[in-house]
MMTF fields as JSON, N, C-alpha, C and O atoms, coordinates in Angstrom:
{
  "mmtfVersion": "1.0.0",
  "mmtfProducer": "UNKNOWN",
  "numBonds": 511,
  "numAtoms": 512,
  "numGroups": 128,
  "numChains": 1,
  "numModels": 1,
  "chainsPerModel": [1],
  "groupsPerChain": [128],
  "chainIdList": ["A"],
  "bondAtomList": [4, 2, 8, 6, 12, 10, 16, 14, 20, 18, 24, 22, 28, 26, 32, 30, 36, 34, 40, 38, 44, 42, 48, 46, 52, 50, 56, 54, 60, 58, 64, 62, 68, 66, 72, 70, 76, 74, 80, 78, 84, 82, 88, 86, 92, 90, 96, 94, 100, 98, 104, 102, 108, 106, 112, 110, 116, 114, 120, 118, 124, 122, 128, 126, 132, 130, 136, 134, 140, 138, 144, 142, 148, 146, 152, 150, 156, 154, 160, 158, 164, 162, 168, 166, 172, 170, 176, 174, 180, 178, 184, 182, 188, 186, 192, 190, 196, 194, 200, 198, 204, 202, 208, 206, 212, 210, 216, 214, 220, 218, 224, 222, 228, 226, 232, 230, 236, 234, 240, 238, 244, 242, 248, 246, 252, 250, 256, 254, 260, 258, 264, 262, 268, 266, 272, 270, 276, 274, 280, 278, 284, 282, 288, 286, 292, 290, 296, 294, 300, 298, 304, 302, 308, 306, 312, 310, 316, 314, 320, 318, 324, 322, 328, 326, 332, 330, 336, 334, 340, 338, 344, 342, 348, 346, 352, 350, 356, 354, 360, 358, 364, 362, 368, 366, 372, 370, 376, 374, 380, 378, 384, 382, 388, 386, 392, 390, 396, 394, 400, 398, 404, 402, 408, 406, 412, 410, 416, 414, 420, 418, 424, 422, 428, 426, 432, 430, 436, 434, 440, 438, 444, 442, 448, 446, 452, 450, 456, 454, 460, 458, 464, 462, 468, 466, 472, 470, 476, 474, 480, 478, 484, 482, 488, 486, 492, 490, 496, 494, 500, 498, 504, 502, 508, 506],
  "bondOrderList": [1, 1, 1, 1, 1, 1, 1, 1, 1, 1, 1, 1, 1, 1, 1, 1, 1, 1, 1, 1, 1, 1, 1, 1, 1, 1, 1, 1, 1, 1, 1, 1, 1, 1, 1, 1, 1, 1, 1, 1, 1, 1, 1, 1, 1, 1, 1, 1, 1, 1, 1, 1, 1, 1, 1, 1, 1, 1, 1, 1, 1, 1, 1, 1, 1, 1, 1, 1, 1, 1, 1, 1, 1, 1, 1, 1, 1, 1, 1, 1, 1, 1, 1, 1, 1, 1, 1, 1, 1, 1, 1, 1, 1, 1, 1, 1, 1, 1, 1, 1, 1, 1, 1, 1, 1, 1, 1, 1, 1, 1, 1, 1, 1, 1, 1, 1, 1, 1, 1, 1, 1, 1, 1, 1, 1, 1, 1],
  "groupList": [{"groupName": "GLY", "atomNameList": ["N", "CA", "C", "O"], "elementList": ["N", "C", "C", "O"], "formalChargeList": [0, 0, 0, 0], "bondAtomList": [1, 0, 2, 1, 3, 2], "bondOrderList": [1, 1, 2], "singleLetterCode": "G", "chemCompType": "PEPTIDE LINKING"}, {"groupName": "ASP", "atomNameList": ["N", "CA", "C", "O"], "elementList": ["N", "C", "C", "O"], "formalChargeList": [0, 0, 0, 0], "bondAtomList": [1, 0, 2, 1, 3, 2], "bondOrderList": [1, 1, 2], "singleLetterCode": "D", "chemCompType": "L-PEPTIDE LINKING"}, {"groupName": "ILE", "atomNameList": ["N", "CA", "C", "O"], "elementList": ["N", "C", "C", "O"], "formalChargeList": [0, 0, 0, 0], "bondAtomList": [1, 0, 2, 1, 3, 2], "bondOrderList": [1, 1, 2], "singleLetterCode": "I", "chemCompType": "L-PEPTIDE LINKING"}, {"groupName": "MET", "atomNameList": ["N", "CA", "C", "O"], "elementList": ["N", "C", "C", "O"], "formalChargeList": [0, 0, 0, 0], "bondAtomList": [1, 0, 2, 1, 3, 2], "bondOrderList": [1, 1, 2], "singleLetterCode": "M", "chemCompType": "L-PEPTIDE LINKING"}, {"groupName": "GLN", "atomNameList": ["N", "CA", "C", "O"], "elementList": ["N", "C", "C", "O"], "formalChargeList": [0, 0, 0, 0], "bondAtomList": [1, 0, 2, 1, 3, 2], "bondOrderList": [1, 1, 2], "singleLetterCode": "Q", "chemCompType": "L-PEPTIDE LINKING"}, {"groupName": "VAL", "atomNameList": ["N", "CA", "C", "O"], "elementList": ["N", "C", "C", "O"], "formalChargeList": [0, 0, 0, 0], "bondAtomList": [1, 0, 2, 1, 3, 2], "bondOrderList": [1, 1, 2], "singleLetterCode": "V", "chemCompType": "L-PEPTIDE LINKING"}, {"groupName": "LYS", "atomNameList": ["N", "CA", "C", "O"], "elementList": ["N", "C", "C", "O"], "formalChargeList": [0, 0, 0, 0], "bondAtomList": [1, 0, 2, 1, 3, 2], "bondOrderList": [1, 1, 2], "singleLetterCode": "K", "chemCompType": "L-PEPTIDE LINKING"}, {"groupName": "SER", "atomNameList": ["N", "CA", "C", "O"], "elementList": ["N", "C", "C", "O"], "formalChargeList": [0, 0, 0, 0], "bondAtomList": [1, 0, 2, 1, 3, 2], "bondOrderList": [1, 1, 2], "singleLetterCode": "S", "chemCompType": "L-PEPTIDE LINKING"}, {"groupName": "LEU", "atomNameList": ["N", "CA", "C", "O"], "elementList": ["N", "C", "C", "O"], "formalChargeList": [0, 0, 0, 0], "bondAtomList": [1, 0, 2, 1, 3, 2], "bondOrderList": [1, 1, 2], "singleLetterCode": "L", "chemCompType": "L-PEPTIDE LINKING"}, {"groupName": "ASN", "atomNameList": ["N", "CA", "C", "O"], "elementList": ["N", "C", "C", "O"], "formalChargeList": [0, 0, 0, 0], "bondAtomList": [1, 0, 2, 1, 3, 2], "bondOrderList": [1, 1, 2], "singleLetterCode": "N", "chemCompType": "L-PEPTIDE LINKING"}, {"groupName": "TYR", "atomNameList": ["N", "CA", "C", "O"], "elementList": ["N", "C", "C", "O"], "formalChargeList": [0, 0, 0, 0], "bondAtomList": [1, 0, 2, 1, 3, 2], "bondOrderList": [1, 1, 2], "singleLetterCode": "Y", "chemCompType": "L-PEPTIDE LINKING"}, {"groupName": "THR", "atomNameList": ["N", "CA", "C", "O"], "elementList": ["N", "C", "C", "O"], "formalChargeList": [0, 0, 0, 0], "bondAtomList": [1, 0, 2, 1, 3, 2], "bondOrderList": [1, 1, 2], "singleLetterCode": "T", "chemCompType": "L-PEPTIDE LINKING"}, {"groupName": "PHE", "atomNameList": ["N", "CA", "C", "O"], "elementList": ["N", "C", "C", "O"], "formalChargeList": [0, 0, 0, 0], "bondAtomList": [1, 0, 2, 1, 3, 2], "bondOrderList": [1, 1, 2], "singleLetterCode": "F", "chemCompType": "L-PEPTIDE LINKING"}, {"groupName": "GLU", "atomNameList": ["N", "CA", "C", "O"], "elementList": ["N", "C", "C", "O"], "formalChargeList": [0, 0, 0, 0], "bondAtomList": [1, 0, 2, 1, 3, 2], "bondOrderList": [1, 1, 2], "singleLetterCode": "E", "chemCompType": "L-PEPTIDE LINKING"}, {"groupName": "ARG", "atomNameList": ["N", "CA", "C", "O"], "elementList": ["N", "C", "C", "O"], "formalChargeList": [0, 0, 0, 0], "bondAtomList": [1, 0, 2, 1, 3, 2], "bondOrderList": [1, 1, 2], "singleLetterCode": "R", "chemCompType": "L-PEPTIDE LINKING"}, {"groupName": "PRO", "atomNameList": ["N", "CA", "C", "O"], "elementList": ["N", "C", "C", "O"], "formalChargeList": [0, 0, 0, 0], "bondAtomList": [1, 0, 2, 1, 3, 2], "bondOrderList": [1, 1, 2], "singleLetterCode": "P", "chemCompType": "L-PEPTIDE LINKING"}, {"groupName": "TRP", "atomNameList": ["N", "CA", "C", "O"], "elementList": ["N", "C", "C", "O"], "formalChargeList": [0, 0, 0, 0], "bondAtomList": [1, 0, 2, 1, 3, 2], "bondOrderList": [1, 1, 2], "singleLetterCode": "W", "chemCompType": "L-PEPTIDE LINKING"}, {"groupName": "HIS", "atomNameList": ["N", "CA", "C", "O"], "elementList": ["N", "C", "C", "O"], "formalChargeList": [0, 0, 0, 0], "bondAtomList": [1, 0, 2, 1, 3, 2], "bondOrderList": [1, 1, 2], "singleLetterCode": "H", "chemCompType": "L-PEPTIDE LINKING"}, {"groupName": "ALA", "atomNameList": ["N", "CA", "C", "O"], "elementList": ["N", "C", "C", "O"], "formalChargeList": [0, 0, 0, 0], "bondAtomList": [1, 0, 2, 1, 3, 2], "bondOrderList": [1, 1, 2], "singleLetterCode": "A", "chemCompType": "L-PEPTIDE LINKING"}, {"groupName": "CYS", "atomNameList": ["N", "CA", "C", "O"], "elementList": ["N", "C", "C", "O"], "formalChargeList": [0, 0, 0, 0], "bondAtomList": [1, 0, 2, 1, 3, 2], "bondOrderList": [1, 1, 2], "singleLetterCode": "C", "chemCompType": "L-PEPTIDE LINKING"}],
  "groupTypeList": [0, 1, 2, 3, 4, 5, 2, 6, 2, 1, 7, 8, 8, 8, 2, 9, 1, 10, 10, 0, 1, 7, 8, 8, 11, 5, 12, 9, 8, 9, 9, 9, 6, 2, 13, 14, 14, 8, 8, 0, 4, 0, 1, 0, 15, 9, 13, 8, 8, 7, 15, 8, 13, 5, 8, 8, 8, 9, 9, 9, 8, 16, 2, 8, 7, 14, 15, 2, 17, 8, 8, 9, 17, 8, 7, 11, 4, 7, 2, 17, 6, 7, 15, 6, 8, 5, 14, 1, 8, 4, 18, 6, 11, 13, 18, 1, 19, 12, 5, 15, 8, 11, 1, 11, 4, 12, 5, 8, 7, 0, 12, 16, 6, 6, 14, 10, 18, 16, 3, 9, 8, 4, 6, 7, 1, 13, 8, 6],
  "groupIdList": [1, 2, 3, 4, 5, 6, 7, 8, 9, 10, 11, 12, 13, 14, 15, 16, 17, 18, 19, 20, 21, 22, 23, 24, 25, 26, 27, 28, 29, 30, 31, 32, 33, 34, 35, 36, 37, 38, 39, 40, 41, 42, 43, 44, 45, 46, 47, 48, 49, 50, 51, 52, 53, 54, 55, 56, 57, 58, 59, 60, 61, 62, 63, 64, 65, 66, 67, 68, 69, 70, 71, 72, 73, 74, 75, 76, 77, 78, 79, 80, 81, 82, 83, 84, 85, 86, 87, 88, 89, 90, 91, 92, 93, 94, 95, 96, 97, 98, 99, 100, 101, 102, 103, 104, 105, 106, 107, 108, 109, 110, 111, 112, 113, 114, 115, 116, 117, 118, 119, 120, 121, 122, 123, 124, 125, 126, 127, 128],
  "secStructList": [7, 7, 3, 3, 3, 3, 3, 3, 3, 6, 6, 3, 3, 3, 3, 3, 3, 1, 1, 1, 1, 7, 1, 3, 3, 3, 3, 3, 6, 6, 6, 6, 3, 3, 3, 3, 3, 3, 7, 3, 3, 1, 1, 1, 6, 6, 3, 3, 7, 1, 1, 3, 3, 3, 3, 3, 3, 6, 6, 3, 3, 3, 3, 3, 3, 6, 6, 6, 6, 3, 3, 3, 3, 3, 3, 6, 6, 6, 6, 6, 1, 7, 7, 7, 7, 3, 3, 3, 3, 3, 7, 7, 6, 6, 3, 3, 3, 3, 3, 3, 1, 1, 1, 1, 3, 3, 3, 3, 3, 3, 1, 1, 1, 1, 1, 3, 3, 3, 3, 3, 1, 1, 1, 7, 7, 7, 7, 7],
  "xCoordList": [0.95, 0.106, 1.134, 2.34, 0.26, 0.617, 0.729, -0.344, 1.784, 1.603, 1.02, 1.436, -0.339, -0.096, 0.299, 0.186, 0.663, 0.531, 1.224, 0.926, 2.36, 2.627, 2.538, 3.091, 1.767, 1.582, 2.446, 2.818, 2.925, 3.76, 3.153, 3.147, 2.75, 2.098, 2.991, 2.998, 3.698, 4.954, 5.98, 6.935, 5.769, 6.563, 6.208, 6.861, 4.736, 3.95, 3.923, 3.908, 3.924, 3.82, 2.47, 2.204, 1.66, 0.417, 0.406, 0.532, 0.28, 0.721, -0.503, -1.141, -1.16, -2.244, -2.005, -1.202, -2.71, -2.276, -3.592, -4.761, -3.256, -4.102, -4.587, -5.723, -4.075, -4.547, -4.117, -3.309, -4.825, -5.039, -5.898, -6.326, -6.125, -7.199, -7.081, -7.876, -6.159, -6.053, -5.638, -4.438, -6.1, -6.201, -5.537, -5.708, -4.963, -4.263, -3.532, -4.006, -1.955, -1.132, -0.569, -0.066, -0.488, 0.406, 1.409, 1.351, 2.815, 3.953, 4.929, 5.365, 5.361, 5.881, 7.54, 8.295, 7.914, 9.241, 10.13, 11.259, 9.465, 10.511, 10.757, 11.429, 10.343, 10.831, 10.76, 11.16, 10.083, 10.205, 9.314, 9.539, 8.334, 7.32, 6.117, 5.709, 5.416, 3.616, 3.176, 3.284, 2.445, 1.563, 0.053, -0.598, -0.406, -1.744, -2.06, -1.375, -3.262, -3.735, -5.173, -5.986, -5.258, -6.609, -7.304, -6.711, -8.674, -9.892, -9.564, -8.572, -10.373, -10.366, -10.832, -11.327, -10.859, -11.458, -13.067, -13.268, -13.888, -15.254, -16.505, -16.266, -17.636, -18.801, -19.043, -20.011, -18.167, -18.639, -18.371, -17.98, -18.564, -17.975, -16.797, -16.518, -15.627, -14.536, -14.193, -13.269, -14.639, -14.31, -14.533, -15.68, -13.447, -13.841, -13.752, -13.72, -13.701, -13.157, -12.007, -12.413, -11.162, -9.972, -10.304, -11.08, -9.456, -8.365, -9.109, -10.12, -7.78, -8.438, -7.742, -6.738, -7.923, -7.2, -7.345, -8.478, -6.185, -5.941, -5.25, -4.319, -5.571, -5.119, -5.407, -6.48, -4.315, -4.396, -4.581, -3.829, -5.701, -5.866, -6.578, -7.437, -5.365, -5.608, -5.791, -4.688, -6.826, -6.283, -7.537, -8.083, -7.757, -8.198, -7.604, -7.205, -7.669, -7.263, -8.994, -10.039, -8.857, -9.684, -9.499, -8.482, -10.677, -10.755, -11.428, -12.473, -11.298, -12.133, -11.905, -10.912, -12.978, -13.067, -13.475, -14.616, -12.728, -13.053, -13.874, -14.272, -14.138, -14.979, -16.408, -17.076, -17.036, -18.138, -18.171, -19.177, -16.93, -17.301, -17.911, -18.836, -17.234, -17.776, -16.441, -15.324, -16.78, -15.822, -16.059, -17.205, -14.989, -15.172, -14.051, -13.352, -13.999, -12.758, -12.285, -13.109, -11.202, -10.975, -10.032, -9.25, -9.983, -9.565, -8.113, -7.942, -7.368, -5.906, -5.505, -4.594, -6.271, -5.995, -6.752, -6.229, -7.734, -8.104, -7.108, -7.216, -6.154, -5.127, -4.815, -5.2, -4.294, -3.596, -4.507, -4.018, -6.212, -7.253, -7.594, -6.865, -9.004, -10.089, -10.273, -10.773, -9.961, -10.332, -11.999, -12.659, -12.499, -14.102, -14.023, -13.795, -14.274, -14.632, -15.77, -16.773, -15.814, -16.901, -17.339, -16.745, -18.488, -18.657, -19.57, -20.698, -18.889, -19.401, -20.078, -21.016, -19.839, -20.699, -20.513, -19.492, -21.676, -21.703, -21.375, -22.087, -20.425, -19.857, -20.589, -21.147, -20.7, -21.235, -20.374, -19.165, -20.754, -20.037, -19.118, -18.083, -19.352, -18.213, -16.847, -15.988, -16.834, -15.599, -14.555, -14.7, -13.412, -12.35, -11.408, -11.201, -10.987, -9.869, -10.478, -11.515, -9.859, -10.363, -9.154, -8.084, -9.427, -8.812, -9.651, -10.566, -8.979, -9.93, -9.513, -8.313, -10.147, -9.816, -10.303, -9.75, -11.384, -11.731, -12.232, -12.231, -12.807, -12.816, -14.865, -15.745, -14.935, -16.499, -16.551, -17.444, -15.526, -15.397, -14.226, -13.036, -14.927, -13.912, -13.857, -14.76, -12.553, -13.041, -12.581, -11.562, -12.976, -13.561, -13.008, -13.544, -11.744, -11.641, -12.636, -13.282, -12.78, -13.67, -14.338, -13.723, -14.963, -15.518, -16.757, -17.595, -16.519, -17.49, -17.127, -16.003, -17.952, -17.619, -16.677, -15.951, -16.621, -15.576, -14.513, -13.569, -14.467, -13.524, -13.42, -12.764, -14.1, -13.854, -15.169, -16.005, -15.739, -16.807, -16.484, -15.563, -17.196, -17.403, -17.859, -18.644, -17.953, -18.554, -18.548, -17.406, -19.599, -20.06, -20.422, -21.153, -20.117, -20.607, -21.809, -22.735, -22.011, -23.47, -24.657, -25.862, -23.829, -25.009, -24.174, -23.044, -24.611, -23.693, -24.419, -25.557, -22.908, -23.203, -22.259, -21.261, -22.452, -21.302, -20.86, -21.714, -19.605, -19.13, -19.71, -19.862, -19.971, -20.379, -19.269, -19.352],
  "yCoordList": [-1.181, -0.087, 1.087, 1.036, 2.213, 3.859, 4.114, 3.948, 4.527, 5.06, 6.607, 7.645, 6.293, 7.777, 8.397, 9.602, 7.676, 7.93, 7.036, 5.874, 7.221, 6.288, 6.928, 7.985, 6.105, 6.176, 5.514, 4.443, 5.909, 5.002, 4.838, 5.875, 3.782, 3.281, 1.951, 0.764, 2.672, 1.894, 1.089, 1.713, -0.215, -0.676, -1.141, -1.842, -0.538, -0.656, 0.802, 1.961, 0.137, 1.224, 0.874, -0.281, 1.844, 1.602, 2.272, 3.479, 1.905, 2.157, 2.276, 1.226, 3.562, 3.964, 3.913, 4.725, 2.822, 2.67, 3.311, 3.142, 3.996, 3.991, 3.055, 2.912, 1.984, 1.263, 0.123, 0.261, -1.203, -2.63, -3.014, -2.302, -4.407, -4.829, -4.742, -5.26, -4.132, -4.092, -2.087, -1.924, -1.191, -0.079, 0.446, 1.645, -0.206, -0.343, -1.329, -2.427, -0.956, -2.394, -2.119, -0.999, -2.953, -3.03, -3.558, -4.786, -2.896, -3.322, -3.489, -2.426, -4.749, -4.628, -4.607, -5.509, -3.4, -2.94, -3.761, -3.886, -4.667, -5.618, -6.92, -7.811, -7.032, -8.089, -8.028, -8.907, -6.654, -6.432, -7.484, -8.064, -7.379, -8.211, -7.707, -7.126, -7.899, -7.568, -8.113, -9.339, -7.459, -8.301, -8.55, -9.539, -7.724, -7.75, -6.766, -5.748, -7.047, -6.03, -5.761, -6.532, -4.608, -3.934, -3.343, -3.151, -3.144, -2.328, -2.731, -2.283, -3.514, -3.551, -2.761, -1.792, -2.869, -1.819, -2.313, -3.366, -1.696, -2.037, -1.35, -0.27, -1.826, -1.638, -2.239, -1.892, -3.423, -4.207, -3.741, -2.592, -4.613, -4.35, -4.36, -4.982, -3.382, -3.312, -3.103, -3.84, -2.381, -2.098, -0.48, -0.032, 0.323, 1.679, 1.969, 0.953, 3.081, 3.587, 4.317, 5.317, 4.183, 5.131, 6.246, 6.276, 7.246, 7.499, 8.115, 8.791, 7.353, 7.557, 8.719, 9.03, 9.45, 10.374, 9.59, 9.312, 9.128, 8.689, 9.466, 10.176, 9.421, 10.212, 9.714, 9.276, 9.862, 9.089, 10.099, 11.04, 9.728, 10.523, 9.445, 8.565, 10.286, 8.672, 7.494, 6.947, 6.562, 5.118, 4.722, 3.62, 5.577, 5.716, 6.4, 7.554, 5.439, 5.661, 6.627, 6.031, 7.642, 7.971, 8.082, 8.459, 7.681, 7.292, 7.874, 7.251, 9.177, 9.137, 9.052, 9.417, 8.495, 7.939, 9.07, 9.118, 9.887, 11.289, 10.541, 11.5, 9.649, 9.302, 9.481, 10.234, 9.14, 8.906, 9.84, 9.96, 10.405, 11.442, 10.861, 11.406, 9.538, 8.87, 8.686, 8.268, 9.016, 8.981, 8.234, 8.149, 7.247, 6.076, 6.214, 7.209, 4.881, 4.596, 3.17, 2.263, 2.929, 1.766, 1.812, 2.762, 0.979, 1.401, 0.923, -0.201, 1.388, 0.87, -0.425, -1.112, -0.75, -2.011, -3.097, -4.189, -2.738, -3.87, -4.154, -5.309, -3.559, -3.493, -5.297, -6.205, -5.508, -6.556, -7.804, -8.892, -7.563, -8.66, -8.719, -8.594, -8.962, -8.641, -7.38, -7.081, -6.319, -5.079, -5.038, -6.0, -3.687, -3.888, -2.092, -1.138, -2.104, -0.681, -0.027, -0.452, 1.227, 1.742, 3.167, 4.241, 2.894, 4.135, 5.06, 4.801, 6.089, 7.606, 8.425, 8.879, 8.837, 10.066, 10.057, 9.881, 10.274, 10.537, 12.168, 12.752, 12.809, 14.116, 14.974, 14.299, 15.902, 16.721, 16.695, 16.863, 16.535, 16.179, 17.592, 17.703, 18.268, 19.352, 19.137, 20.007, 18.16, 17.985, 17.039, 15.898, 17.849, 17.353, 16.459, 15.252, 17.152, 16.908, 17.076, 17.727, 16.504, 16.68, 16.516, 16.028, 17.026, 16.702, 16.73, 17.449, 15.623, 15.063, 15.882, 15.802, 16.593, 17.337, 16.869, 17.296, 15.943, 14.673, 13.858, 14.034, 12.623, 11.395, 11.79, 10.965, 12.819, 13.325, 14.575, 14.809, 15.313, 16.701, 16.719, 16.41, 17.138, 17.252, 18.92, 19.755, 19.068, 20.117, 19.821, 19.132, 20.098, 19.6, 20.833, 21.938, 20.545, 21.59, 21.059, 20.04, 21.926, 21.831, 22.918, 23.965, 22.779, 23.54, 24.719, 25.075, 25.192, 25.749, 27.344, 27.625, 28.309, 29.69, 30.182, 31.134, 29.616, 30.076, 29.209, 29.489, 27.956, 26.933, 25.917, 24.876, 26.322, 25.243, 24.806, 25.523, 23.576, 23.552, 22.41, 21.593, 22.548, 21.948, 20.763, 20.853, 19.518, 18.504, 17.858, 17.595, 17.405, 16.667, 15.161, 14.994, 14.434, 13.009, 12.983, 12.302, 13.765, 13.93, 14.765, 14.649, 15.852, 16.774, 17.203, 17.627, 17.136, 17.97, 19.381, 19.758, 20.117, 21.723, 21.99, 21.275, 23.058, 23.752, 25.09, 25.882, 25.352, 27.004, 27.985, 27.905, 29.013, 30.17, 31.04, 32.072],
  "zCoordList": [-0.242, 0.15, -0.018, -0.257, 0.188, 0.176, 1.45, 2.03, 2.283, 3.521, 3.614, 3.098, 4.652, 4.544, 6.03, 6.251, 6.796, 8.384, 9.118, 8.846, 10.275, 10.89, 12.565, 12.869, 13.531, 14.741, 15.394, 14.913, 16.495, 17.179, 18.882, 19.546, 19.421, 20.516, 21.144, 20.818, 22.143, 22.832, 21.766, 21.303, 21.419, 20.729, 19.513, 18.739, 19.368, 18.026, 17.221, 17.636, 15.678, 14.862, 14.248, 13.916, 14.11, 13.341, 12.271, 12.479, 10.93, 9.445, 8.879, 8.799, 8.339, 7.707, 6.505, 6.043, 5.546, 4.351, 3.349, 3.696, 2.179, 1.112, 0.806, 1.26, -0.048, -0.908, 0.004, 0.923, -0.379, -0.185, 0.89, 1.798, 0.645, 1.671, 3.151, 3.936, 3.434, 5.078, 5.407, 5.189, 5.69, 5.505, 7.212, 7.432, 8.141, 9.009, 9.413, 9.706, 9.487, 9.836, 10.923, 11.014, 11.957, 13.33, 13.315, 13.266, 13.348, 13.08, 14.357, 14.8, 15.055, 16.039, 16.232, 15.87, 16.87, 16.659, 17.118, 16.644, 18.526, 19.128, 18.347, 18.867, 17.37, 16.543, 15.24, 14.477, 14.827, 13.415, 12.364, 11.302, 13.189, 12.038, 12.129, 13.135, 11.026, 11.263, 12.094, 12.061, 13.277, 14.661, 13.947, 14.285, 13.071, 12.84, 11.826, 11.725, 10.902, 10.217, 10.68, 11.189, 10.402, 11.388, 9.889, 8.828, 10.185, 9.333, 7.809, 7.234, 7.268, 5.893, 5.283, 5.857, 3.801, 2.965, 2.675, 2.07, 3.026, 2.687, 3.5, 4.041, 3.605, 4.264, 5.254, 5.929, 5.68, 6.693, 7.899, 8.101, 8.798, 10.692, 10.193, 9.168, 11.144, 11.378, 9.839, 9.493, 8.931, 7.607, 6.968, 6.962, 6.462, 6.314, 4.934, 4.239, 4.298, 3.163, 2.466, 1.875, 2.4, 2.371, 1.448, 0.493, 2.011, 2.634, 4.075, 4.264, 5.229, 6.308, 6.989, 6.348, 8.041, 9.14, 10.289, 10.68, 10.983, 12.371, 13.278, 12.897, 14.356, 15.681, 17.179, 17.595, 17.839, 18.963, 20.219, 20.474, 20.932, 22.247, 23.202, 23.157, 24.417, 25.259, 25.33, 25.32, 25.418, 25.149, 23.832, 23.783, 23.081, 21.705, 20.247, 20.089, 19.366, 17.923, 17.264, 17.002, 17.191, 16.256, 14.65, 14.069, 14.09, 12.64, 11.759, 11.568, 10.838, 10.031, 8.758, 8.129, 8.358, 6.656, 5.878, 5.419, 5.71, 4.773, 3.325, 2.665, 2.837, 1.687, 2.422, 1.713, 3.403, 3.839, 5.34, 6.04, 5.609, 6.454, 7.738, 8.341, 8.165, 9.397, 10.542, 10.235, 11.607, 12.812, 13.435, 13.877, 13.801, 14.383, 15.42, 15.608, 16.146, 17.208, 17.51, 17.395, 17.836, 18.46, 19.618, 19.638, 20.54, 21.834, 21.805, 21.332, 22.104, 22.052, 22.621, 22.16, 23.708, 24.393, 23.065, 22.844, 22.433, 21.533, 20.673, 20.263, 20.217, 18.968, 19.485, 18.748, 20.438, 20.927, 20.714, 20.41, 20.93, 20.644, 19.675, 18.691, 19.64, 18.278, 18.461, 19.545, 17.555, 17.923, 17.612, 17.219, 17.887, 17.497, 17.048, 17.793, 15.735, 15.751, 15.882, 15.309, 16.733, 17.224, 16.403, 16.494, 15.612, 14.657, 15.56, 15.979, 15.741, 16.504, 16.019, 16.674, 14.828, 14.269, 12.637, 11.972, 12.288, 10.618, 10.898, 11.715, 10.297, 10.353, 9.362, 8.497, 9.278, 8.339, 6.799, 6.957, 5.533, 4.072, 4.332, 3.674, 4.931, 4.708, 5.748, 5.892, 6.252, 7.022, 6.419, 5.98, 6.516, 5.956, 6.89, 6.763, 7.664, 8.819, 10.293, 10.418, 11.412, 12.58, 13.595, 13.23, 15.11, 16.167, 17.358, 17.759, 17.823, 19.196, 20.273, 20.537, 20.911, 22.187, 23.406, 24.419, 23.538, 24.591, 23.56, 22.341, 24.486, 24.241, 23.806, 23.56, 23.852, 23.099, 22.199, 21.383, 22.442, 21.806, 20.582, 20.646, 19.592, 18.415, 17.627, 17.69, 16.916, 16.149, 14.617, 14.573, 13.676, 12.273, 11.488, 11.569, 10.61, 9.658, 8.773, 9.019, 7.499, 6.414, 5.223, 5.022, 4.841, 3.983, 4.147, 3.319, 5.603, 6.107, 5.995, 5.58, 6.317, 5.713, 6.72, 6.436, 7.885, 9.148, 9.167, 9.906, 8.332, 7.86, 9.344, 9.295, 10.577, 11.807, 12.022, 11.472, 12.834, 13.289, 14.672, 14.67, 15.475, 17.031, 17.022, 16.078, 17.456, 17.265, 18.385, 18.764, 19.24, 20.53, 20.152, 19.177, 20.618, 19.935, 20.727, 20.287, 22.109, 22.883, 22.265, 22.487, 21.224, 20.815, 19.761, 20.007, 18.629, 17.235, 17.075, 16.794, 17.466, 17.181, 16.342, 16.255, 15.613, 14.834, 15.446, 15.846, 15.526, 15.926, 14.774, 13.555, 15.845, 14.977, 14.877, 14.212]
}
């Protein structure tokens, strides 16, 4: 695949690929081997459409599937087990990139008049 992003968590590298059957690969730096592949390409459970934007906050990997504007997360502890992708929010179609502020609040950049929006998983509001 084509690497878009690399995130380090302890001795693991999470590689965000643009192409391929697996969009997120976990590489173990201790043994220099691929530990597992996460997030298949598609519309099913634990699948998303590329390109992805992946950010780490606290114990979660927050993942925005840009083509469908879907914000999701995976627990970092689940990377070693059977990870379950949680679909959190259908973002507005103007959304392009995001920054998690907390586990429920996000700032999204995109194609709004003021360029940014604030989203809350408990209530979707836009910055004015």
